[in-house]
mmCIF file of C-alpha atoms and ligand atoms in Angstrom:
data_model
loop_
_atom_site.group_PDB
_atom_site.id
_atom_site.type_symbol
_atom_site.label_atom_id
_atom_site.label_comp_id
_atom_site.label_asym_id
_atom_site.label_seq_id
_atom_site.Cartn_x
_atom_site.Cartn_y
_atom_site.Cartn_z
ATOM 1 C CA MET O 1 -0.090 0.096 -0.315
ATOM 2 C CA SER O 2 0.978 3.236 -1.328
ATOM 3 C CA SER O 3 1.044 6.682 -1.212
ATOM 4 C CA VAL O 4 0.781 8.187 -4.632
ATOM 5 C CA SER O 5 2.658 11.754 -5.925
ATOM 6 C CA PHE O 6 2.108 14.247 -8.721
ATOM 7 C CA ARG O 7 4.126 17.615 -8.439
ATOM 8 C CA ARG O 8 3.730 19.274 -11.715
ATOM 9 C CA LEU O 9 2.955 16.806 -13.869
ATOM 10 C CA GLU O 10 3.004 17.757 -17.136
ATOM 11 C CA LYS O 11 2.241 15.857 -20.827
ATOM 12 C CA SER O 12 2.308 17.388 -24.584
ATOM 13 C CA TYR O 13 1.983 15.241 -27.501
ATOM 14 C CA GLY O 14 4.525 18.130 -30.229
ATOM 15 C CA ALA O 15 3.311 21.455 -29.538
ATOM 16 C CA VAL O 16 0.131 20.292 -27.876
ATOM 17 C CA ARG O 17 -0.355 20.278 -23.785
ATOM 18 C CA ILE O 18 -2.226 18.252 -22.652
ATOM 19 C CA VAL O 19 -1.363 18.193 -18.920
ATOM 20 C CA LYS O 20 -0.673 21.592 -17.154
ATOM 21 C CA GLY O 21 1.035 20.892 -14.368
ATOM 22 C CA ILE O 22 -1.259 19.208 -12.853
ATOM 23 C CA ASP O 23 -0.014 19.075 -8.180
ATOM 24 C CA LEU O 24 -2.021 16.062 -6.578
ATOM 25 C CA GLU O 25 -1.221 14.236 -3.310
ATOM 26 C CA ILE O 26 -2.738 11.387 -2.691
ATOM 27 C CA ALA O 27 -2.718 8.947 0.973
ATOM 28 C CA ASP O 28 -2.130 5.863 1.625
ATOM 29 C CA ARG O 29 -5.804 3.736 1.460
ATOM 30 C CA GLU O 30 -7.996 6.638 -0.385
ATOM 31 C CA PHE O 31 -10.307 6.236 -2.683
ATOM 32 C CA VAL O 32 -9.816 9.292 -5.537
ATOM 33 C CA VAL O 33 -12.166 9.588 -8.585
ATOM 34 C CA LEU O 34 -10.493 11.587 -11.283
ATOM 35 C CA VAL O 35 -13.793 13.363 -13.298
ATOM 36 C CA GLY O 36 -14.363 14.851 -15.925
ATOM 37 C CA PRO O 37 -15.726 15.657 -19.688
ATOM 38 C CA SER O 38 -14.270 14.139 -22.318
ATOM 39 C CA GLY O 39 -10.602 14.279 -23.591
ATOM 40 C CA CYS O 40 -9.426 16.005 -19.955
ATOM 41 C CA GLY O 41 -6.161 13.617 -20.091
ATOM 42 C CA LYS O 42 -7.772 11.546 -17.514
ATOM 43 C CA SER O 43 -6.280 8.557 -19.600
ATOM 44 C CA THR O 44 -2.979 10.028 -20.271
ATOM 45 C CA THR O 45 -2.487 10.938 -16.282
ATOM 46 C CA LEU O 46 -2.924 8.015 -15.304
ATOM 47 C CA ARG O 47 -1.712 6.286 -18.024
ATOM 48 C CA MET O 48 1.806 8.418 -16.771
ATOM 49 C CA LEU O 49 1.453 7.439 -13.282
ATOM 50 C CA ALA O 50 0.960 3.465 -14.422
ATOM 51 C CA GLY O 51 4.230 4.081 -16.882
ATOM 52 C CA LEU O 52 2.837 3.269 -20.231
ATOM 53 C CA GLU O 53 3.566 6.749 -21.075
ATOM 54 C CA SER O 54 6.173 9.288 -20.410
ATOM 55 C CA ILE O 55 5.982 12.750 -19.161
ATOM 56 C CA SER O 56 6.353 15.784 -20.417
ATOM 57 C CA GLY O 57 7.906 17.612 -16.981
ATOM 58 C CA GLY O 58 7.205 17.153 -13.030
ATOM 59 C CA GLU O 59 7.320 14.289 -10.826
ATOM 60 C CA ILE O 60 5.528 10.872 -10.246
ATOM 61 C CA ARG O 61 5.435 9.809 -6.430
ATOM 62 C CA ILE O 62 4.938 6.326 -5.413
ATOM 63 C CA GLY O 63 5.374 5.873 -1.387
ATOM 64 C CA GLU O 64 9.191 7.409 -1.701
ATOM 65 C CA ARG O 65 10.198 6.714 -4.769
ATOM 66 C CA VAL O 66 10.109 9.034 -7.417
ATOM 67 C CA VAL O 67 9.316 6.473 -10.481
ATOM 68 C CA ASN O 68 9.396 9.288 -13.699
ATOM 69 C CA ARG O 69 11.545 6.424 -15.078
ATOM 70 C CA LEU O 70 10.489 3.542 -14.196
ATOM 71 C CA PRO O 71 9.127 0.844 -16.180
ATOM 72 C CA PRO O 72 5.459 -0.761 -15.763
ATOM 73 C CA ARG O 73 6.547 -3.385 -14.261
ATOM 74 C CA GLU O 74 8.371 -2.113 -11.412
ATOM 75 C CA ARG O 75 6.045 0.011 -10.201
ATOM 76 C CA ASP O 76 3.749 -2.591 -8.314
ATOM 77 C CA ILE O 77 0.618 -1.095 -9.189
ATOM 78 C CA ALA O 78 -2.558 -3.296 -11.416
ATOM 79 C CA MET O 79 -4.286 -1.306 -14.096
ATOM 80 C CA VAL O 80 -8.387 -2.380 -14.774
ATOM 81 C CA PHE O 81 -9.545 -0.834 -17.841
ATOM 82 C CA GLN O 82 -12.755 -0.790 -19.855
ATOM 83 C CA ASP O 83 -12.464 -3.661 -21.797
ATOM 84 C CA TYR O 84 -10.760 -5.495 -19.908
ATOM 85 C CA ALA O 85 -7.516 -6.767 -21.796
ATOM 86 C CA LEU O 86 -8.131 -10.181 -20.426
ATOM 87 C CA TYR O 87 -6.260 -12.537 -22.505
ATOM 88 C CA PRO O 88 -8.795 -14.999 -25.002
ATOM 89 C CA HIS O 89 -7.016 -18.349 -25.278
ATOM 90 C CA LYS O 90 -6.246 -18.788 -21.745
ATOM 91 C CA THR O 91 -9.072 -19.168 -18.777
ATOM 92 C CA VAL O 92 -9.791 -16.828 -16.405
ATOM 93 C CA TYR O 93 -7.484 -18.927 -13.499
ATOM 94 C CA GLU O 94 -4.904 -18.786 -16.551
ATOM 95 C CA ASN O 95 -5.378 -14.977 -16.790
ATOM 96 C CA MET O 96 -5.693 -14.464 -12.795
ATOM 97 C CA ALA O 97 -2.272 -17.080 -13.003
ATOM 98 C CA PHE O 98 -0.443 -15.114 -15.380
ATOM 99 C CA SER O 99 0.914 -12.096 -13.749
ATOM 100 C CA LEU O 100 2.547 -13.857 -10.899
ATOM 101 C CA LYS O 101 3.432 -17.246 -12.782
ATOM 102 C CA VAL O 102 6.110 -14.169 -14.718
ATOM 103 C CA ARG O 103 7.484 -13.183 -11.420
ATOM 104 C CA GLY O 104 7.950 -16.570 -10.088
ATOM 105 C CA VAL O 105 5.688 -16.999 -7.365
ATOM 106 C CA ALA O 106 5.178 -20.373 -6.079
ATOM 107 C CA ALA O 107 2.254 -22.560 -8.171
ATOM 108 C CA ASP O 108 0.471 -23.306 -4.501
ATOM 109 C CA GLU O 109 1.015 -19.470 -3.400
ATOM 110 C CA ILE O 110 -0.647 -18.127 -6.712
ATOM 111 C CA GLY O 111 -3.546 -21.320 -6.468
ATOM 112 C CA LYS O 112 -3.707 -19.227 -2.678
ATOM 113 C CA ARG O 113 -4.214 -15.845 -3.924
ATOM 114 C CA ILE O 114 -7.019 -17.106 -6.911
ATOM 115 C CA ALA O 115 -8.716 -18.762 -4.446
ATOM 116 C CA GLU O 116 -9.198 -15.636 -2.324
ATOM 117 C CA ALA O 117 -9.186 -13.352 -4.593
ATOM 118 C CA ALA O 118 -12.404 -15.643 -6.356
ATOM 119 C CA ASP O 119 -14.320 -15.391 -3.700
ATOM 120 C CA MET O 120 -14.402 -11.840 -2.780
ATOM 121 C CA LEU O 121 -15.478 -11.248 -6.645
ATOM 122 C CA GLY O 122 -18.411 -14.700 -6.788
ATOM 123 C CA ILE O 123 -16.358 -15.577 -9.404
ATOM 124 C CA GLY O 124 -15.319 -19.225 -8.109
ATOM 125 C CA GLN O 125 -17.443 -21.265 -10.642
ATOM 126 C CA LEU O 126 -16.366 -19.249 -14.000
ATOM 127 C CA LEU O 127 -12.447 -20.824 -13.239
ATOM 128 C CA ASP O 128 -12.221 -23.445 -16.329
ATOM 129 C CA ARG O 129 -14.372 -20.441 -18.679
ATOM 130 C CA ARG O 130 -12.410 -18.674 -21.776
ATOM 131 C CA PRO O 131 -13.350 -14.635 -21.820
ATOM 132 C CA SER O 132 -15.958 -15.017 -24.796
ATOM 133 C CA GLN O 133 -17.675 -17.733 -22.710
ATOM 134 C CA LEU O 134 -18.621 -14.720 -20.140
ATOM 135 C CA SER O 135 -20.795 -12.609 -19.691
ATOM 136 C CA GLY O 136 -19.485 -8.301 -19.266
ATOM 137 C CA GLY O 137 -19.984 -7.939 -16.374
ATOM 138 C CA GLN O 138 -18.085 -11.621 -15.752
ATOM 139 C CA ARG O 139 -15.271 -10.342 -17.497
ATOM 140 C CA GLN O 140 -14.876 -7.140 -15.297
ATOM 141 C CA ARG O 141 -14.587 -9.246 -12.610
ATOM 142 C CA VAL O 142 -12.418 -11.242 -13.713
ATOM 143 C CA ALA O 143 -10.065 -8.362 -15.096
ATOM 144 C CA MET O 144 -10.367 -7.235 -11.267
ATOM 145 C CA GLY O 145 -9.440 -9.847 -9.694
ATOM 146 C CA ARG O 146 -6.380 -10.577 -12.251
ATOM 147 C CA ALA O 147 -5.703 -7.579 -10.729
ATOM 148 C CA ILE O 148 -5.993 -7.665 -6.926
ATOM 149 C CA VAL O 149 -3.635 -11.209 -6.612
ATOM 150 C CA ARG O 150 -0.975 -8.923 -8.021
ATOM 151 C CA ARG O 151 -1.510 -7.416 -3.898
ATOM 152 C CA PRO O 152 -0.218 -4.356 -5.808
ATOM 153 C CA GLN O 153 0.703 -0.877 -3.747
ATOM 154 C CA VAL O 154 -2.243 1.459 -5.767
ATOM 155 C CA PHE O 155 -4.700 0.086 -8.254
ATOM 156 C CA LEU O 156 -5.660 1.836 -11.976
ATOM 157 C CA PHE O 157 -9.041 2.019 -12.832
ATOM 158 C CA ASP O 158 -10.300 3.760 -16.493
ATOM 159 C CA GLU O 159 -13.321 3.551 -16.763
ATOM 160 C CA PRO O 160 -13.837 -0.196 -15.866
ATOM 161 C CA LEU O 161 -17.865 0.551 -15.926
ATOM 162 C CA SER O 162 -18.343 1.840 -18.925
ATOM 163 C CA ASN O 163 -18.990 -1.742 -21.228
ATOM 164 C CA LEU O 164 -21.768 -2.582 -18.758
ATOM 165 C CA ASP O 165 -25.496 -1.651 -19.205
ATOM 166 C CA ALA O 166 -27.309 0.471 -16.241
ATOM 167 C CA LYS O 167 -28.283 -2.315 -14.028
ATOM 168 C CA LEU O 168 -24.830 -4.536 -14.216
ATOM 169 C CA ARG O 169 -23.040 -0.805 -13.798
ATOM 170 C CA GLY O 170 -24.427 -0.464 -10.709
ATOM 171 C CA GLN O 171 -23.896 -4.015 -9.432
ATOM 172 C CA VAL O 172 -20.325 -3.872 -10.034
ATOM 173 C CA ARG O 173 -19.826 0.170 -8.978
ATOM 174 C CA THR O 174 -20.446 -1.087 -4.921
ATOM 175 C CA GLU O 175 -18.802 -4.571 -5.680
ATOM 176 C CA ILE O 176 -15.794 -2.001 -6.306
ATOM 177 C CA LYS O 177 -16.305 -0.205 -2.777
ATOM 178 C CA ARG O 178 -16.765 -3.280 -1.489
ATOM 179 C CA LEU O 179 -13.251 -4.119 -2.636
ATOM 180 C CA HIS O 180 -11.612 -1.226 -1.211
ATOM 181 C CA GLN O 181 -13.189 -1.488 2.350
ATOM 182 C CA ALA O 182 -11.977 -5.530 2.285
ATOM 183 C CA VAL O 183 -8.810 -4.893 0.444
ATOM 184 C CA GLY O 184 -7.632 -1.286 1.464
ATOM 185 C CA THR O 185 -5.089 -0.400 -1.086
ATOM 186 C CA THR O 186 -5.580 2.812 -2.625
ATOM 187 C CA ILE O 187 -7.025 3.948 -5.778
ATOM 188 C CA ILE O 188 -7.004 5.938 -8.522
ATOM 189 C CA TYR O 189 -9.871 5.526 -10.196
ATOM 190 C CA VAL O 190 -10.808 7.633 -13.605
ATOM 191 C CA THR O 191 -14.872 8.348 -14.985
ATOM 192 C CA HIS O 192 -16.444 10.953 -17.298
ATOM 193 C CA ASP O 193 -19.510 10.275 -14.912
ATOM 194 C CA GLN O 194 -20.165 12.110 -12.539
ATOM 195 C CA VAL O 195 -22.512 9.979 -9.616
ATOM 196 C CA GLU O 196 -19.799 6.919 -10.162
ATOM 197 C CA ALA O 197 -17.099 9.880 -8.851
ATOM 198 C CA MET O 198 -19.736 10.803 -5.790
ATOM 199 C CA THR O 199 -20.347 7.203 -4.718
ATOM 200 C CA LEU O 200 -17.267 6.319 -5.220
ATOM 201 C CA ALA O 201 -14.239 8.905 -3.688
ATOM 202 C CA ASP O 202 -12.907 9.505 -0.360
ATOM 203 C CA ARG O 203 -11.535 12.872 -2.715
ATOM 204 C CA ILE O 204 -13.079 14.106 -6.147
ATOM 205 C CA VAL O 205 -10.942 15.712 -8.452
ATOM 206 C CA ILE O 206 -12.211 17.480 -11.340
ATOM 207 C CA LEU O 207 -10.167 17.957 -14.392
ATOM 208 C CA LYS O 208 -10.645 20.288 -17.095
ATOM 209 C CA GLY O 209 -8.395 20.801 -19.748
ATOM 210 C CA GLY O 210 -5.340 19.641 -18.450
ATOM 211 C CA GLU O 211 -5.768 21.308 -15.134
ATOM 212 C CA ILE O 212 -7.453 20.739 -11.626
ATOM 213 C CA GLU O 213 -10.415 22.740 -11.551
ATOM 214 C CA GLN O 214 -11.287 21.605 -7.740
ATOM 215 C CA VAL O 215 -10.543 18.817 -4.647
ATOM 216 C CA GLY O 216 -12.888 17.542 -2.529
ATOM 217 C CA THR O 217 -14.915 15.230 -0.980
ATOM 218 C CA PRO O 218 -17.847 14.667 -2.321
ATOM 219 C CA ASP O 219 -19.373 16.774 -0.245
ATOM 220 C CA GLU O 220 -17.354 19.970 -0.551
ATOM 221 C CA VAL O 221 -18.079 19.627 -3.968
ATOM 222 C CA TYR O 222 -21.409 19.115 -3.932
ATOM 223 C CA ASN O 223 -22.107 21.711 -1.528
ATOM 224 C CA ALA O 224 -19.154 24.186 -2.744
ATOM 225 C CA PRO O 225 -18.380 24.696 -6.404
ATOM 226 C CA ALA O 226 -15.366 26.187 -6.708
ATOM 227 C CA SER O 227 -16.701 27.234 -10.304
ATOM 228 C CA VAL O 228 -19.243 27.403 -12.778
ATOM 229 C CA PHE O 229 -17.895 24.312 -14.166
ATOM 230 C CA VAL O 230 -17.677 22.063 -11.165
ATOM 231 C CA GLY O 231 -21.236 23.716 -10.026
ATOM 232 C CA GLY O 232 -22.700 22.996 -13.423
ATOM 233 C CA PHE O 233 -19.764 18.828 -14.227
ATOM 234 C CA ILE O 234 -21.210 17.001 -10.106
ATOM 235 C CA GLY O 235 -25.481 16.440 -9.661
ATOM 236 C CA SER O 236 -27.838 15.819 -11.326
ATOM 237 C CA PRO O 237 -30.565 17.826 -12.987
ATOM 238 C CA ALA O 238 -27.902 19.767 -13.275
ATOM 239 C CA MET O 239 -27.032 23.127 -11.376
ATOM 240 C CA ASN O 240 -28.625 26.017 -12.123
ATOM 241 C CA PHE O 241 -27.220 29.061 -12.937
ATOM 242 C CA ALA O 242 -28.232 32.423 -13.954
ATOM 243 C CA PRO O 243 -26.799 35.531 -14.459
ATOM 244 C CA GLY O 244 -27.142 38.944 -12.969
ATOM 245 C CA THR O 245 -26.565 42.157 -10.737
ATOM 246 C CA ILE O 246 -25.560 42.577 -7.429
ATOM 247 C CA ARG O 247 -28.597 45.372 -5.772
ATOM 248 C CA GLY O 248 -28.709 45.690 -2.926
ATOM 249 C CA GLY O 249 -28.612 42.866 -1.365
ATOM 250 C CA ARG O 250 -30.563 41.097 -3.919
ATOM 251 C CA VAL O 251 -29.313 39.848 -7.502
ATOM 252 C CA VAL O 252 -30.697 41.678 -10.140
ATOM 253 C CA LEU O 253 -31.669 38.829 -13.185
ATOM 254 C CA GLU O 254 -31.069 39.973 -16.531
ATOM 255 C CA GLY O 255 -35.032 40.516 -17.286
ATOM 256 C CA GLY O 256 -35.841 41.968 -14.345
ATOM 257 C CA ALA O 257 -36.707 39.295 -11.800
ATOM 258 C CA GLU O 258 -34.712 39.278 -8.654
ATOM 259 C CA ILE O 259 -33.019 37.153 -6.176
ATOM 260 C CA ALA O 260 -32.770 38.150 -2.062
ATOM 261 C CA LEU O 261 -29.757 36.972 -0.612
ATOM 262 C CA ASP O 262 -28.679 36.182 2.819
ATOM 263 C CA ARG O 263 -25.847 38.144 4.803
ATOM 264 C CA ALA O 264 -24.157 35.031 4.095
ATOM 265 C CA ALA O 265 -24.025 35.107 0.212
ATOM 266 C CA LEU O 266 -23.385 38.864 0.511
ATOM 267 C CA ARG O 267 -20.012 37.824 1.371
ATOM 268 C CA ALA O 268 -16.999 41.840 0.955
ATOM 269 C CA ASP O 269 -15.992 40.851 -2.413
ATOM 270 C CA ALA O 270 -20.585 40.338 -3.613
ATOM 271 C CA ALA O 271 -19.996 44.465 -4.224
ATOM 272 C CA GLU O 272 -22.464 46.996 -5.440
ATOM 273 C CA GLY O 273 -23.043 46.968 -8.824
ATOM 274 C CA ARG O 274 -20.999 43.827 -8.861
ATOM 275 C CA ALA O 275 -21.953 40.811 -12.587
ATOM 276 C CA VAL O 276 -22.265 38.023 -10.610
ATOM 277 C CA VAL O 277 -24.024 33.886 -12.777
ATOM 278 C CA VAL O 278 -26.706 32.620 -9.602
ATOM 279 C CA GLY O 279 -25.788 29.179 -8.750
ATOM 280 C CA ILE O 280 -29.066 27.427 -7.325
ATOM 281 C CA ARG O 281 -29.678 23.275 -6.929
ATOM 282 C CA PRO O 282 -32.779 21.909 -8.405
ATOM 283 C CA GLU O 283 -33.457 20.290 -4.986
ATOM 284 C CA HIS O 284 -32.400 23.631 -3.460
ATOM 285 C CA PHE O 285 -36.156 25.322 -4.368
ATOM 286 C CA VAL O 286 -38.913 25.180 -1.550
ATOM 287 C CA PRO O 287 -42.064 26.260 -0.537
ATOM 288 C CA ALA O 288 -42.943 29.321 -1.402
ATOM 289 C CA GLY O 289 -43.198 30.853 1.895
ATOM 290 C CA GLU O 290 -39.831 29.567 3.119
ATOM 291 C CA GLY O 291 -36.768 31.286 1.908
ATOM 292 C CA ALA O 292 -35.633 33.115 -0.949
ATOM 293 C CA GLU O 293 -39.236 34.511 -2.667
ATOM 294 C CA VAL O 294 -39.580 34.146 -6.754
ATOM 295 C CA ALA O 295 -41.772 33.779 -9.133
ATOM 296 C CA GLY O 296 -41.519 31.879 -12.832
ATOM 297 C CA THR O 297 -43.262 30.722 -15.443
ATOM 298 C CA VAL O 298 -43.902 27.158 -16.212
ATOM 299 C CA GLN O 299 -42.785 25.364 -18.964
ATOM 300 C CA VAL O 300 -42.338 21.596 -18.380
ATOM 301 C CA VAL O 301 -43.027 19.456 -16.146
ATOM 302 C CA GLU O 302 -41.785 16.690 -15.846
ATOM 303 C CA PRO O 303 -43.013 13.988 -12.578
ATOM 304 C CA LEU O 304 -40.653 11.429 -11.749
ATOM 305 C CA GLY O 305 -42.502 9.258 -8.581
ATOM 306 C CA ALA O 306 -40.571 10.022 -6.000
ATOM 307 C CA ASP O 307 -40.168 14.015 -7.682
ATOM 308 C CA THR O 308 -41.267 16.157 -9.785
ATOM 309 C CA LEU O 309 -39.114 18.197 -12.639
ATOM 310 C CA VAL O 310 -40.115 21.418 -12.869
ATOM 311 C CA HIS O 311 -38.265 23.916 -15.672
ATOM 312 C CA PHE O 312 -39.863 26.810 -14.843
ATOM 313 C CA THR O 313 -38.228 30.277 -16.552
ATOM 314 C CA LEU O 314 -37.788 33.588 -14.115
ATOM 315 C CA GLY O 315 -36.419 36.838 -16.673
ATOM 316 C CA LYS O 316 -34.394 35.463 -19.408
ATOM 317 C CA ALA O 317 -33.424 32.270 -17.599
ATOM 318 C CA THR O 318 -34.536 28.882 -17.649
ATOM 319 C CA LEU O 319 -34.683 26.835 -14.169
ATOM 320 C CA THR O 320 -35.352 23.646 -13.036
ATOM 321 C CA ALA O 321 -36.708 22.720 -9.820
ATOM 322 C CA ARG O 322 -36.889 19.442 -8.274
ATOM 323 C CA LEU O 323 -40.052 20.083 -6.100
ATOM 324 C CA ALA O 324 -41.876 16.855 -4.099
ATOM 325 C CA PRO O 325 -44.519 14.549 -6.210
ATOM 326 C CA ASP O 326 -47.698 15.725 -5.003
ATOM 327 C CA MET O 327 -46.369 19.129 -7.082
ATOM 328 C CA ARG O 328 -48.099 19.301 -10.323
ATOM 329 C CA PRO O 329 -48.292 22.856 -12.228
ATOM 330 C CA ALA O 330 -49.358 23.515 -15.169
ATOM 331 C CA PRO O 331 -47.267 24.834 -18.510
ATOM 332 C CA GLY O 332 -47.786 28.231 -17.844
ATOM 333 C CA GLU O 333 -49.536 28.815 -14.593
ATOM 334 C CA THR O 334 -47.101 31.356 -12.542
ATOM 335 C CA LEU O 335 -44.569 29.176 -10.117
ATOM 336 C CA SER O 336 -44.056 30.789 -6.772
ATOM 337 C CA ILE O 337 -41.551 28.930 -4.125
ATOM 338 C CA GLY O 338 -38.352 29.757 -2.746
ATOM 339 C CA ILE O 339 -35.486 29.235 -2.401
ATOM 340 C CA ASN O 340 -33.096 28.043 0.612
ATOM 341 C CA PRO O 341 -31.074 31.301 1.455
ATOM 342 C CA SER O 342 -28.188 29.710 2.679
ATOM 343 C CA ARG O 343 -28.232 27.387 -0.122
ATOM 344 C CA ILE O 344 -26.984 30.359 -3.097
ATOM 345 C CA ARG O 345 -24.121 30.029 -4.578
ATOM 346 C CA LEU O 346 -22.718 33.615 -5.858
ATOM 347 C CA PHE O 347 -20.161 33.130 -8.222
ATOM 348 C CA ASP O 348 -18.836 35.912 -10.258
ATOM 349 C CA ALA O 349 -19.496 36.500 -14.275
ATOM 350 C CA GLN O 350 -15.857 37.235 -15.649
ATOM 351 C CA THR O 351 -13.554 34.369 -14.202
ATOM 352 C CA GLU O 352 -16.003 32.214 -12.907
ATOM 353 C CA ARG O 353 -15.168 31.237 -10.129
ATOM 354 C CA ALA O 354 -16.957 30.676 -6.942
ATOM 355 C CA LEU O 355 -17.265 34.103 -4.385
ATOM 356 C CA HIS O 356 -15.592 33.405 -1.017
HETATM 357 P P1 ADP H 1 -10.019 11.165 -20.941
HETATM 358 O O1 ADP H 1 -8.737 10.556 -20.421
HETATM 359 O O2 ADP H 1 -10.056 12.397 -20.193
HETATM 360 O O3 ADP H 1 -10.521 11.164 -22.325
HETATM 361 P P2 ADP H 1 -6.982 11.103 -22.736
HETATM 362 O O4 ADP H 1 -6.110 11.633 -21.841
HETATM 363 O O5 ADP H 1 -7.389 10.738 -23.383
HETATM 364 O O6 ADP H 1 -9.113 12.269 -22.431
HETATM 365 O O7 ADP H 1 -6.435 12.354 -23.690
HETATM 366 C C1 ADP H 1 -6.193 13.731 -23.582
HETATM 367 C C2 ADP H 1 -6.332 14.416 -25.051
HETATM 368 O O8 ADP H 1 -4.773 13.917 -25.602
HETATM 369 C C3 ADP H 1 -6.999 14.645 -25.523
HETATM 370 O O9 ADP H 1 -7.652 15.234 -26.703
HETATM 371 C C4 ADP H 1 -6.664 13.245 -26.780
HETATM 372 O O10 ADP H 1 -6.603 13.461 -28.214
HETATM 373 C C5 ADP H 1 -5.595 13.743 -26.326
HETATM 374 N N1 ADP H 1 -3.882 12.202 -26.825
HETATM 375 C C6 ADP H 1 -4.361 11.555 -26.411
HETATM 376 N N2 ADP H 1 -2.966 10.479 -26.438
HETATM 377 C C7 ADP H 1 -2.546 10.883 -27.506
HETATM 378 C C8 ADP H 1 -1.542 10.534 -27.954
HETATM 379 N N3 ADP H 1 -1.376 9.582 -28.568
HETATM 380 N N4 ADP H 1 -1.276 11.808 -29.592
HETATM 381 C C9 ADP H 1 -1.865 12.919 -30.045
HETATM 382 N N5 ADP H 1 -2.874 13.147 -28.735
HETATM 383 C C10 ADP H 1 -3.278 12.632 -27.421
HETATM 384 MG MG1 MG H 2 -10.005 8.224 -21.243
#
């Protein structure tokens, strides 16, 4: 088990900078999820850590060792990919045994480790099959088993659930969390899916264009997004955003509507006349009479069973509120609704960074 550290980590392909100076300290036994849109440099970062890609600058440490130039097999990490990468002509047992054999581990020790991992993953009855005789979910479990038997310092996962259907994705996700609780090894996990990031991570690292946008616990990035980008990326439906101006303790939105701010929101830098973006999560609307009152025009109503999504216009902005299931306003109706004032976030209109 081991800590991992990136210092000013860089990657360029030719003149194109892909990873732009990442600084990150990952603690021993921590589960860290790198999340961000496609192309933001997640896989490249993971592959540099694994030694599958050279680095263009900076430093990578695993534990106390600088591994910048160490070949992959000397880094003592195991990687699980989206496409499983199993050997098609080997059985499940042989797939799991292969890397141990290469390292000269004794046959009875190999047998013991495979039995243990197979038990943990519920694949004991599949050991004689070949990958073509397995379902997608079973293949993914075998790929994880192959990583577990190596007892590496660090596990790396690159979008391991992408090829599974929705139901299986949920199941295997739970298994990965259980695996981490059972073996306690450091895990660095890459995904573009914010639900995976929120449910699995001790800490989430949100990447945008090869740079870290925010690092925090799931609660921190959800409750106090550092930027409009993070607020829009974490949470579903996404955080609502509306541009406006601070006037007399309120935000006057484009198109005329106003949102009253509480004292906490009116921090020192929410100065009179400042151009801001207001951020409100759909679940932070409350019944009329509680909180900052607004009145919008209902556009579309989506009943979801457990709750109702109401899309409405407020000034020029279109917002979404997640309301109680019995709330069924009609399109065109005026929706009078409150906003929990302590949950309103303000961002600078130019930089799109949160006001502190
Ligand atoms: P992610 O995993 O976040 O979707 P990647 O790390 O795979 O993104 O890729 C980041 C960027 O680097 C992309 O724009 C991709 O096109 C580019 N890239 C990745 N590998 C190479 C390569 N071998 N040569 C040139 N560009 C690459
Ligand atoms: Mg990728």
